[in-house]
Amino acid sequence: EEGHEGLTHFLMNEVIKLQQQMKAKDLQRCELLARLRQLEDEKKQMTLTRVELLTFQERYYKMKEERDSYNDELVKVKDDNYNLAMRYAQLSEEKNMAVMRSRDLQLE
């Protein structure tokens, strides 16, 4: 009887140990699942942030292209303005010379 009781007691202790191990494993599993969900949420957020950043980057490059285009146009307009000013000065000089020649001719 005593051997039978000892074996029963031993087996009960082993069952209790296994139950505790199962509880620990279940707890660990729950913690890992919670961590997995957290990481999945972080991944979703990072994906959204990445898409947002790519959109901003695309907008930045478009705006940069527009600015470069406007800058090129501005340089062209400035060059045209300079050429017109030079042409105006030249014509003004020619007009003055013509007026002076006309006066000289009138004085003769």
Short mmCIF file of C-alpha atoms in Angstrom, two decimals:
data_model
loop_
_atom_site.label_atom_id
_atom_site.label_comp_id
_atom_site.label_asym_id
_atom_site.label_seq_id
_atom_site.Cartn_x
_atom_site.Cartn_y
_atom_site.Cartn_z
CA GLU A 1 0.00 0.00 0.00
CA GLU A 2 2.75 2.38 0.98
CA GLY A 3 4.54 1.84 -2.34
CA HIS A 4 1.28 2.44 -4.12
CA GLU A 5 0.70 5.67 -2.15
CA GLY A 6 4.26 6.80 -2.83
CA LEU A 7 3.82 6.17 -6.54
CA THR A 8 0.48 8.03 -6.53
CA HIS A 9 2.07 10.93 -4.64
CA PHE A 10 5.02 10.99 -7.08
CA LEU A 11 2.70 10.89 -10.10
CA MET A 12 0.52 13.68 -8.62
CA ASN A 13 3.61 15.84 -8.11
CA GLU A 14 4.67 15.18 -11.71
CA VAL A 15 1.18 16.08 -12.96
CA ILE A 16 1.27 19.31 -10.91
CA LYS A 17 4.72 20.14 -12.33
CA LEU A 18 3.48 19.51 -15.87
CA GLN A 19 0.40 21.67 -15.26
CA GLN A 20 2.62 24.48 -13.97
CA GLN A 21 4.86 24.12 -17.01
CA MET A 22 1.80 24.25 -19.28
CA LYS A 23 0.56 27.40 -17.51
CA ALA A 24 3.99 28.97 -17.92
CA LYS A 25 4.04 28.00 -21.61
CA ASP A 26 0.50 29.37 -22.10
CA LEU A 27 1.51 32.62 -20.40
CA GLN A 28 4.61 32.82 -22.58
CA ARG A 29 2.49 32.10 -25.66
CA CYS A 30 0.05 34.88 -24.70
CA GLU A 31 2.93 37.31 -24.15
CA LEU A 32 4.44 36.37 -27.51
CA LEU A 33 1.08 36.81 -29.25
CA ALA A 34 0.67 40.24 -27.63
CA ARG A 35 4.19 41.18 -28.76
CA LEU A 36 3.40 39.88 -32.26
CA ARG A 37 0.26 42.06 -32.42
CA GLN A 38 2.26 45.05 -31.20
CA LEU A 39 4.94 44.45 -33.85
CA GLU A 40 2.29 44.02 -36.56
CA ASP A 41 0.73 47.34 -35.52
CA GLU A 42 4.15 49.00 -35.61
CA LYS A 43 4.75 47.50 -39.06
CA LYS A 44 1.42 48.87 -40.33
CA GLN A 45 2.26 52.30 -38.91
CA MET A 46 5.73 52.21 -40.48
CA THR A 47 4.22 51.21 -43.83
CA LEU A 48 1.80 54.15 -43.65
CA THR A 49 4.64 56.48 -42.69
CA ARG A 50 6.74 55.14 -45.58
CA VAL A 51 3.92 55.75 -48.06
CA GLU A 52 3.44 59.24 -46.62
CA LEU A 53 7.17 59.96 -46.91
CA LEU A 54 7.25 58.70 -50.50
CA THR A 55 4.31 60.99 -51.32
CA PHE A 56 6.12 63.96 -49.75
CA GLN A 57 9.30 63.04 -51.61
CA GLU A 58 7.42 62.87 -54.90
CA ARG A 59 5.83 66.27 -54.20
CA TYR A 60 9.25 67.68 -53.28
CA TYR A 61 10.78 66.55 -56.57
CA LYS A 62 7.84 67.97 -58.55
CA MET A 63 8.16 71.31 -56.77
CA LYS A 64 11.92 71.28 -57.32
CA GLU A 65 11.40 70.63 -61.04
CA GLU A 66 8.88 73.48 -61.19
CA ARG A 67 11.26 75.80 -59.37
CA ASP A 68 14.10 74.89 -61.73
CA SER A 69 11.82 75.50 -64.70
CA TYR A 70 10.73 78.89 -63.31
CA ASN A 71 14.36 79.73 -62.59
CA ASP A 72 15.33 78.91 -66.19
CA GLU A 73 12.46 81.06 -67.41
CA LEU A 74 13.56 83.90 -65.11
CA VAL A 75 17.12 83.74 -66.47
CA LYS A 76 15.74 83.89 -70.02
CA VAL A 77 13.51 86.88 -69.17
CA LYS A 78 16.45 88.67 -67.53
CA ASP A 79 18.59 88.02 -70.62
CA ASP A 80 15.80 89.30 -72.88
CA ASN A 81 15.39 92.36 -70.65
CA TYR A 82 19.14 93.05 -70.79
CA ASN A 83 19.16 92.69 -74.59
CA LEU A 84 16.17 95.04 -74.88
CA ALA A 85 17.88 97.59 -72.62
CA MET A 86 21.04 97.39 -74.73
CA ARG A 87 19.01 97.75 -77.94
CA TYR A 88 17.14 100.72 -76.42
CA ALA A 89 20.44 102.37 -75.46
CA GLN A 90 21.80 101.76 -78.97
CA LEU A 91 18.67 103.21 -80.61
CA SER A 92 18.77 106.16 -78.22
CA GLU A 93 22.37 106.82 -79.19
CA GLU A 94 21.49 106.53 -82.90
CA LYS A 95 18.59 108.95 -82.39
CA ASN A 96 20.85 111.45 -80.64
CA MET A 97 23.38 111.17 -83.47
CA ALA A 98 20.61 111.70 -86.04
CA VAL A 99 19.32 114.75 -84.14
CA MET A 100 22.84 116.18 -83.99
CA ARG A 101 23.36 115.55 -87.75
CA SER A 102 20.02 117.16 -88.45
CA ARG A 103 21.03 120.26 -86.44
CA ASP A 104 24.38 120.36 -88.20
CA LEU A 105 22.63 120.19 -91.56
CA GLN A 106 20.19 122.92 -90.53
CA LEU A 107 23.08 125.13 -89.42
CA GLU A 108 24.87 124.78 -92.79
#
